[in-house]
Structure formats: C-alpha cells, structure tokens
mmCIF file of C-alpha atoms in Angstrom:
data_model
loop_
_atom_site.group_PDB
_atom_site.id
_atom_site.type_symbol
_atom_site.label_atom_id
_atom_site.label_comp_id
_atom_site.label_asym_id
_atom_site.label_seq_id
_atom_site.Cartn_x
_atom_site.Cartn_y
_atom_site.Cartn_z
ATOM 1 C CA MET A 303 130.515 112.770 123.723
ATOM 2 C CA ARG A 304 130.050 114.177 120.232
ATOM 3 C CA ILE A 305 129.758 110.669 118.734
ATOM 4 C CA ARG A 306 127.199 109.748 121.387
ATOM 5 C CA TYR A 307 125.172 112.887 120.574
ATOM 6 C CA ILE A 308 125.230 112.022 116.852
ATOM 7 C CA LEU A 309 124.046 108.459 117.549
ATOM 8 C CA ILE A 310 121.170 109.694 119.726
ATOM 9 C CA THR A 311 120.154 112.140 117.009
ATOM 10 C CA VAL A 312 120.194 109.434 114.317
ATOM 11 C CA VAL A 313 118.060 107.110 116.449
ATOM 12 C CA ALA A 314 115.565 109.878 117.201
ATOM 13 C CA LEU A 315 115.253 110.796 113.525
ATOM 14 C CA SER A 316 114.779 107.116 112.614
ATOM 15 C CA LEU A 317 111.968 106.759 115.137
ATOM 16 C CA LEU A 318 110.269 109.885 113.865
ATOM 17 C CA ALA A 319 110.532 108.689 110.270
ATOM 18 C CA GLY A 320 109.123 105.285 111.225
ATOM 19 C CA GLN A 321 106.178 106.857 113.035
ATOM 20 C CA ALA A 322 105.515 109.146 110.082
ATOM 21 C CA PHE A 323 105.334 106.102 107.793
ATOM 22 C CA ALA A 324 103.109 104.226 110.238
ATOM 23 C CA ASP A 325 100.703 107.167 110.389
ATOM 24 C CA TYR A 326 100.594 107.561 106.601
ATOM 25 C CA THR A 327 97.094 107.388 105.185
ATOM 26 C CA CYS A 328 95.832 107.589 101.624
ATOM 27 C CA SER A 329 95.040 111.077 100.414
ATOM 28 C CA GLN A 330 92.012 112.990 101.686
ATOM 29 C CA CYS A 331 90.909 110.066 103.844
ATOM 30 C CA GLY A 332 90.657 111.548 107.290
ATOM 31 C CA LYS A 333 92.214 111.619 110.711
ATOM 32 C CA VAL A 334 93.806 108.744 112.577
ATOM 33 C CA LYS A 335 91.174 107.149 114.800
ATOM 34 C CA HIS A 336 93.108 104.464 116.653
ATOM 35 C CA THR A 337 95.772 101.829 116.237
ATOM 36 C CA ALA A 338 95.156 98.097 116.448
ATOM 37 C CA THR A 339 97.283 94.988 116.231
ATOM 38 C CA CYS A 340 95.759 91.700 115.080
ATOM 39 C CA PRO A 341 97.796 88.473 115.165
ATOM 40 C CA THR A 342 98.227 86.807 111.771
ATOM 41 C CA GLN A 343 97.233 83.380 112.985
ATOM 42 C CA THR A 344 93.858 84.432 114.426
ATOM 43 C CA MET A 345 92.728 86.724 111.577
ATOM 44 C CA MET A 346 90.883 88.932 114.053
ATOM 45 C CA LEU A 347 88.457 91.549 112.779
ATOM 46 C CA CYS A 348 89.319 95.126 113.644
ATOM 47 C CA PRO A 349 86.431 97.300 114.818
ATOM 48 C CA THR A 350 85.977 99.181 111.555
ATOM 49 C CA ALA A 351 84.115 98.252 108.383
ATOM 50 C CA SER A 352 84.877 94.535 108.955
ATOM 51 C CA SER A 353 88.458 95.120 107.795
ATOM 52 C CA VAL A 354 90.664 92.091 108.361
ATOM 53 C CA CYS A 355 93.955 93.232 109.836
ATOM 54 C CA PRO A 356 96.454 90.400 110.278
ATOM 55 C CA PHE A 357 99.279 92.811 111.122
ATOM 56 C CA SER A 358 99.853 96.069 112.966
ATOM 57 C CA LEU A 359 97.969 98.887 111.300
ATOM 58 C CA THR A 360 96.461 102.313 111.779
ATOM 59 C CA ILE A 361 92.706 102.665 111.366
ATOM 60 C CA VAL A 362 91.443 105.873 109.783
ATOM 61 C CA GLU A 363 88.140 107.610 110.410
ATOM 62 C CA PRO A 364 86.593 108.611 107.017
ATOM 63 C CA THR A 365 85.842 112.292 106.540
ATOM 64 C CA SER A 366 82.553 111.765 104.691
ATOM 65 C CA ALA A 367 79.764 109.213 104.357
ATOM 66 C CA GLY A 368 80.962 108.298 100.872
ATOM 67 C CA GLU A 369 84.340 107.082 102.084
ATOM 68 C CA SER A 370 84.825 103.682 103.652
ATOM 69 C CA GLY A 371 87.422 102.444 106.104
ATOM 70 C CA ALA A 372 87.802 99.282 104.045
ATOM 71 C CA SER A 373 88.993 101.103 100.924
ATOM 72 C CA CYS A 374 91.178 103.737 102.525
ATOM 73 C CA GLY A 375 91.234 103.009 106.209
ATOM 74 C CA TYR A 376 94.704 102.000 107.283
ATOM 75 C CA SER A 377 98.402 102.090 106.723
ATOM 76 C CA VAL A 378 100.919 99.441 107.627
ATOM 77 C CA ARG A 379 104.562 98.496 107.716
ATOM 78 C CA GLY A 380 105.475 94.954 106.732
ATOM 79 C CA ALA A 381 102.220 94.169 104.941
ATOM 80 C CA GLY A 382 104.064 92.511 102.049
ATOM 81 C CA SER A 383 106.034 90.251 104.376
ATOM 82 C CA SER A 384 102.888 89.337 106.317
ATOM 83 C CA PHE A 385 100.980 88.612 103.116
ATOM 84 C CA PHE A 386 103.618 86.310 101.659
ATOM 85 C CA THR A 387 104.010 84.585 105.015
ATOM 86 C CA ALA A 388 100.281 83.784 104.917
ATOM 87 C CA LEU A 389 100.552 82.450 101.350
ATOM 88 C CA LYS A 390 103.515 80.264 102.267
ATOM 89 C CA GLN A 391 101.650 78.917 105.291
ATOM 90 C CA ASP A 392 98.834 77.881 102.947
ATOM 91 C CA HIS A 393 101.386 76.323 100.605
ATOM 92 C CA HIS A 394 102.946 74.369 103.454
ATOM 93 C CA GLU A 395 99.568 72.970 104.524
ATOM 94 C CA ILE A 396 98.602 72.090 100.929
ATOM 95 C CA LEU A 397 101.865 70.221 100.325
ATOM 96 C CA LYS A 398 101.626 68.456 103.691
ATOM 97 C CA GLN A 399 98.125 67.157 102.998
ATOM 98 C CA MET A 400 99.043 66.084 99.464
ATOM 99 C CA ASP A 401 102.030 64.185 100.845
ATOM 100 C CA MET A 402 99.789 62.429 103.373
ATOM 101 C CA ILE A 403 97.379 61.301 100.648
ATOM 102 C CA SER A 404 100.231 60.138 98.407
ATOM 103 C CA LYS A 405 101.697 57.953 101.143
ATOM 104 C CA GLN A 406 98.470 55.984 101.560
ATOM 105 C CA PRO A 407 97.762 52.919 99.369
ATOM 106 C CA CYS A 408 94.239 54.248 98.842
ATOM 107 C CA ALA A 409 92.829 57.722 99.318
ATOM 108 C CA SER A 410 89.819 58.460 101.474
ATOM 109 C CA ALA A 411 86.939 60.810 100.785
ATOM 110 C CA GLU A 412 87.724 62.584 104.058
ATOM 111 C CA SER A 413 91.380 63.279 103.201
ATOM 112 C CA TRP A 414 90.413 64.532 99.728
ATOM 113 C CA ALA A 415 87.753 66.838 101.193
ATOM 114 C CA SER A 416 90.235 68.110 103.786
ATOM 115 C CA LEU A 417 92.782 68.970 101.093
ATOM 116 C CA LYS A 418 90.197 70.843 99.059
ATOM 117 C CA THR A 419 89.201 72.994 102.037
ATOM 118 C CA VAL A 420 92.783 74.313 102.042
ATOM 119 C CA LEU A 421 93.562 74.303 98.318
ATOM 120 C CA LEU A 422 90.390 75.744 96.780
ATOM 121 C CA PRO A 423 89.964 78.794 99.077
ATOM 122 C CA HIS A 424 93.656 79.596 98.619
ATOM 123 C CA VAL A 425 93.452 79.445 94.818
ATOM 124 C CA LYS A 426 90.227 81.449 94.630
ATOM 125 C CA ALA A 427 91.561 84.111 96.986
ATOM 126 C CA GLU A 428 94.774 84.457 94.954
ATOM 127 C CA GLU A 429 92.782 84.845 91.745
ATOM 128 C CA THR A 430 90.470 87.412 93.328
ATOM 129 C CA ALA A 431 92.857 89.538 95.391
ATOM 130 C CA PHE A 432 96.420 88.984 94.175
ATOM 131 C CA TYR A 433 96.762 88.162 90.496
ATOM 132 C CA PRO A 434 94.387 90.837 89.099
ATOM 133 C CA THR A 435 96.707 93.446 90.635
ATOM 134 C CA LEU A 436 99.784 91.820 89.111
ATOM 135 C CA MET A 437 98.047 91.689 85.726
ATOM 136 C CA GLN A 438 97.957 95.495 85.729
ATOM 137 C CA ILE A 439 101.714 95.894 86.206
ATOM 138 C CA ALA A 440 104.084 95.426 83.267
ATOM 139 C CA GLN A 441 106.831 93.739 85.316
ATOM 140 C CA THR A 442 104.522 91.069 86.729
ATOM 141 C CA GLN A 443 101.876 90.681 84.022
ATOM 142 C CA GLN A 444 103.441 87.657 82.330
ATOM 143 C CA GLN A 445 104.125 85.881 85.612
ATOM 144 C CA ALA A 446 100.530 86.423 86.729
ATOM 145 C CA ALA A 447 99.119 85.124 83.437
ATOM 146 C CA ILE A 448 101.210 81.942 83.675
ATOM 147 C CA ARG A 449 100.203 81.312 87.286
ATOM 148 C CA VAL A 450 96.492 81.758 86.492
ATOM 149 C CA GLN A 451 96.827 79.283 83.595
ATOM 150 C CA GLU A 452 98.359 76.820 86.047
ATOM 151 C CA HIS A 453 95.380 77.327 88.345
ATOM 152 C CA ALA A 454 93.102 76.447 85.432
ATOM 153 C CA ALA A 455 95.093 73.283 84.720
ATOM 154 C CA ALA A 456 94.846 72.229 88.370
ATOM 155 C CA ALA A 457 91.104 72.975 88.402
ATOM 156 C CA ALA A 458 90.589 70.652 85.417
ATOM 157 C CA ILE A 459 92.387 67.825 87.222
ATOM 158 C CA ILE A 460 90.398 68.455 90.408
ATOM 159 C CA ALA A 461 87.147 68.287 88.433
ATOM 160 C CA ASN A 462 88.275 64.969 86.952
ATOM 161 C CA LEU A 463 89.095 63.611 90.416
ATOM 162 C CA ASP A 464 85.727 64.771 91.748
ATOM 163 C CA ALA A 465 83.982 62.938 88.913
ATOM 164 C CA MET A 466 85.142 59.508 90.102
ATOM 165 C CA PRO A 467 85.120 57.793 93.500
ATOM 166 C CA VAL A 468 88.395 57.750 95.409
ATOM 167 C CA THR A 469 88.267 53.943 95.284
ATOM 168 C CA ASP A 470 88.538 53.977 91.480
ATOM 169 C CA CYS A 471 91.872 52.550 90.314
ATOM 170 C CA ARG A 472 92.404 55.664 88.180
ATOM 171 C CA TRP A 473 92.048 58.064 91.096
ATOM 172 C CA MET A 474 95.510 57.819 92.653
ATOM 173 C CA PRO A 475 97.395 58.156 89.311
ATOM 174 C CA SER A 476 95.313 61.246 88.518
ATOM 175 C CA PHE A 477 96.010 62.620 91.977
ATOM 176 C CA ALA A 478 99.728 62.101 91.397
ATOM 177 C CA VAL A 479 99.427 64.368 88.342
ATOM 178 C CA LEU A 480 97.645 67.014 90.428
ATOM 179 C CA ARG A 481 100.347 66.809 93.068
ATOM 180 C CA ARG A 482 103.095 67.391 90.487
ATOM 181 C CA VAL A 483 101.234 70.323 88.930
ATOM 182 C CA VAL A 484 100.467 72.002 92.251
ATOM 183 C CA SER A 485 103.940 71.372 93.704
ATOM 184 C CA GLN A 486 105.645 72.904 90.668
ATOM 185 C CA HIS A 487 103.194 75.816 90.724
ATOM 186 C CA ILE A 488 103.978 76.526 94.377
ATOM 187 C CA ALA A 489 107.726 76.333 93.760
ATOM 188 C CA ASP A 490 107.479 78.755 90.833
ATOM 189 C CA GLU A 491 105.319 81.160 92.830
ATOM 190 C CA GLN A 492 107.735 81.263 95.735
ATOM 191 C CA HIS A 493 110.934 81.429 93.685
ATOM 192 C CA ASP A 494 109.818 83.688 90.829
ATOM 193 C CA THR A 495 106.412 85.354 91.211
ATOM 194 C CA PHE A 496 106.571 86.422 94.840
ATOM 195 C CA PRO A 497 109.974 88.187 94.606
ATOM 196 C CA MET A 498 108.816 90.002 91.451
ATOM 197 C CA ALA A 499 105.576 91.090 93.098
ATOM 198 C CA ARG A 500 107.389 92.163 96.263
ATOM 199 C CA ALA A 501 109.673 94.398 94.195
ATOM 200 C CA ALA A 502 106.871 95.843 92.047
ATOM 201 C CA LEU A 503 104.315 96.694 94.748
ATOM 202 C CA ALA A 504 104.446 99.069 97.698
ATOM 203 C CA GLU A 505 103.377 98.336 101.263
ATOM 204 C CA ILE A 506 99.984 100.060 101.090
ATOM 205 C CA PRO A 507 98.706 98.024 98.099
ATOM 206 C CA PHE A 508 99.837 94.862 99.898
ATOM 207 C CA CYS A 509 97.722 95.867 102.870
ATOM 208 C CA SER A 510 94.635 96.027 100.635
ATOM 209 C CA ILE A 511 95.589 92.805 98.820
ATOM 210 C CA TYR A 512 96.031 90.968 102.119
ATOM 211 C CA THR A 513 92.659 92.159 103.402
ATOM 212 C CA ASN A 514 90.865 91.064 100.221
ATOM 213 C CA TYR A 515 92.753 87.755 100.147
ATOM 214 C CA ALA A 516 91.810 86.881 103.734
ATOM 215 C CA MET A 517 88.167 87.821 103.281
ATOM 216 C CA GLU A 518 87.775 85.915 99.984
ATOM 217 C CA ARG A 519 89.531 82.868 101.395
ATOM 218 C CA GLN A 520 87.196 82.822 104.399
ATOM 219 C CA SER A 521 84.151 83.349 102.175
ATOM 220 C CA VAL A 522 85.021 80.343 99.986
ATOM 221 C CA LEU A 523 85.789 78.191 103.024
ATOM 222 C CA THR A 524 82.480 79.136 104.661
ATOM 223 C CA GLY A 525 80.598 78.253 101.475
ATOM 224 C CA MET A 526 82.350 74.882 101.246
ATOM 225 C CA SER A 527 81.583 74.100 104.898
ATOM 226 C CA SER A 528 77.904 74.938 104.383
ATOM 227 C CA GLU A 529 77.756 72.699 101.316
ATOM 228 C CA ILE A 530 79.343 69.796 103.194
ATOM 229 C CA THR A 531 76.866 70.238 106.058
ATOM 230 C CA ASN A 532 73.875 70.375 103.695
ATOM 231 C CA ASN A 533 75.046 67.241 101.847
ATOM 232 C CA ALA A 534 75.461 65.402 105.143
ATOM 233 C CA ASN A 535 71.960 66.381 106.286
ATOM 234 C CA THR A 536 70.458 65.364 102.916
ATOM 235 C CA SER A 537 72.061 61.928 103.047
ATOM 236 C CA LYS A 538 70.548 61.134 106.453
#
C-alpha cells in the first residue's frame, strides 16, 4: 500500500510539473487565453496574430497594445522535435525529387521547377529563421557559418542551371554536381548541425524559430507560384 501511495504521488507531481511547463509564458506577457493544437502537416493558423502553430501550444493574451501574440504569445513542449521533423520532411522531399530527375535520361522543365518549389523556400526559410539564431551562439556559430556557405554554393549552381535550357547537354552534369552538394549538405545538417542546435537551444526559442520558418517558407513559395502564373499568362 505504501509503495502504491508513493507511485500515485510521483505521477501526480509529474503531471503538475508538466502542466506548469505547458503554461509557461515569457515574462510580463499576460494571462493564458486558450490552448490550441494544430497538426504539423496542415500548418493551420491559430486564431491569434496569424501565428503558425504546428504543434500543441498555449496562446497568451497580451497585457498591453504594444505587445504582440506573435513575439511572446505561446509556450510549447516538443517544439524542437517538431521543428526538426519538419526540416527532415523537407529534406526527404528534396532528395526524392533530385533522385527522380537523376534517373531520367533528360530533365524536364516541369521537374526542375517542381524541385525548386521545395528546395528554394526551404533554404530561404532556414537562412531567415534558423541560422541567424545559431550564429549568435558560440557552440553553433561555426556550424551555422559553414551551412550558410554551402547554401551559397548551391545557389550559384542553381543560377547556372537556370541560365541554360534543360535540354542543353551540360545541364545534367551540372545538376549532378548540385545533387552531390545538396545531399552532402543535408547529411551534415542532420548528423552534425541539428544535434548541436538541439543541445544549445531551449524549447521556447524553437517555438519562435519554427513559426518564423513556416511563415517564411510559405511566403517564398507563394511568391514563386505567383511568378510562375504570371509567366504562364505572359506567354499566352
């Protein structure tokens, strides 16, 4: 009976501690307004300040007009895991599409455009939301600098590929170089950079990073889609 009582007490304390963490908000921000859960795959918008919340979080009501829900409006458990899951899903799709292009004797303009709609928003969102934060931390600064340099190298190859038609005999060899660069970059991110970042950052910063990443990624993708539509209308 005594052992059973101890176990019940431990479980109760664990639940209380977990709830206390879930209800944590940044200092002086305000009272808890409501809790919302948004599935990762749908990237739903929570009903506050257009904050993207691809995980379970607590929305906070600001205490003054000068405070915004987007900057201080939620707390979360598992934000880091959710964020890196999203990055790895992007990586998987990028590698899959590159493999599909590589297996064809000749590339098509459609397959190249499809790859870019995954690759470019991902890269831009990382450079906007993720790597600037790592640059400010001593443990991850060098890793972040290397990864950004690799982004620049990939961008130069992409520009070269864009400058020639996919039917050019030089296109596929140049694409093979891009594939090697991007594949190695992804492997290094997942094996080295991500574990370092996970150890160096707390859950709350990851929540903000994830929000900014998702919004920047969608912004770039929307801009690319508009450009493709405009080009198609112009060519008619």
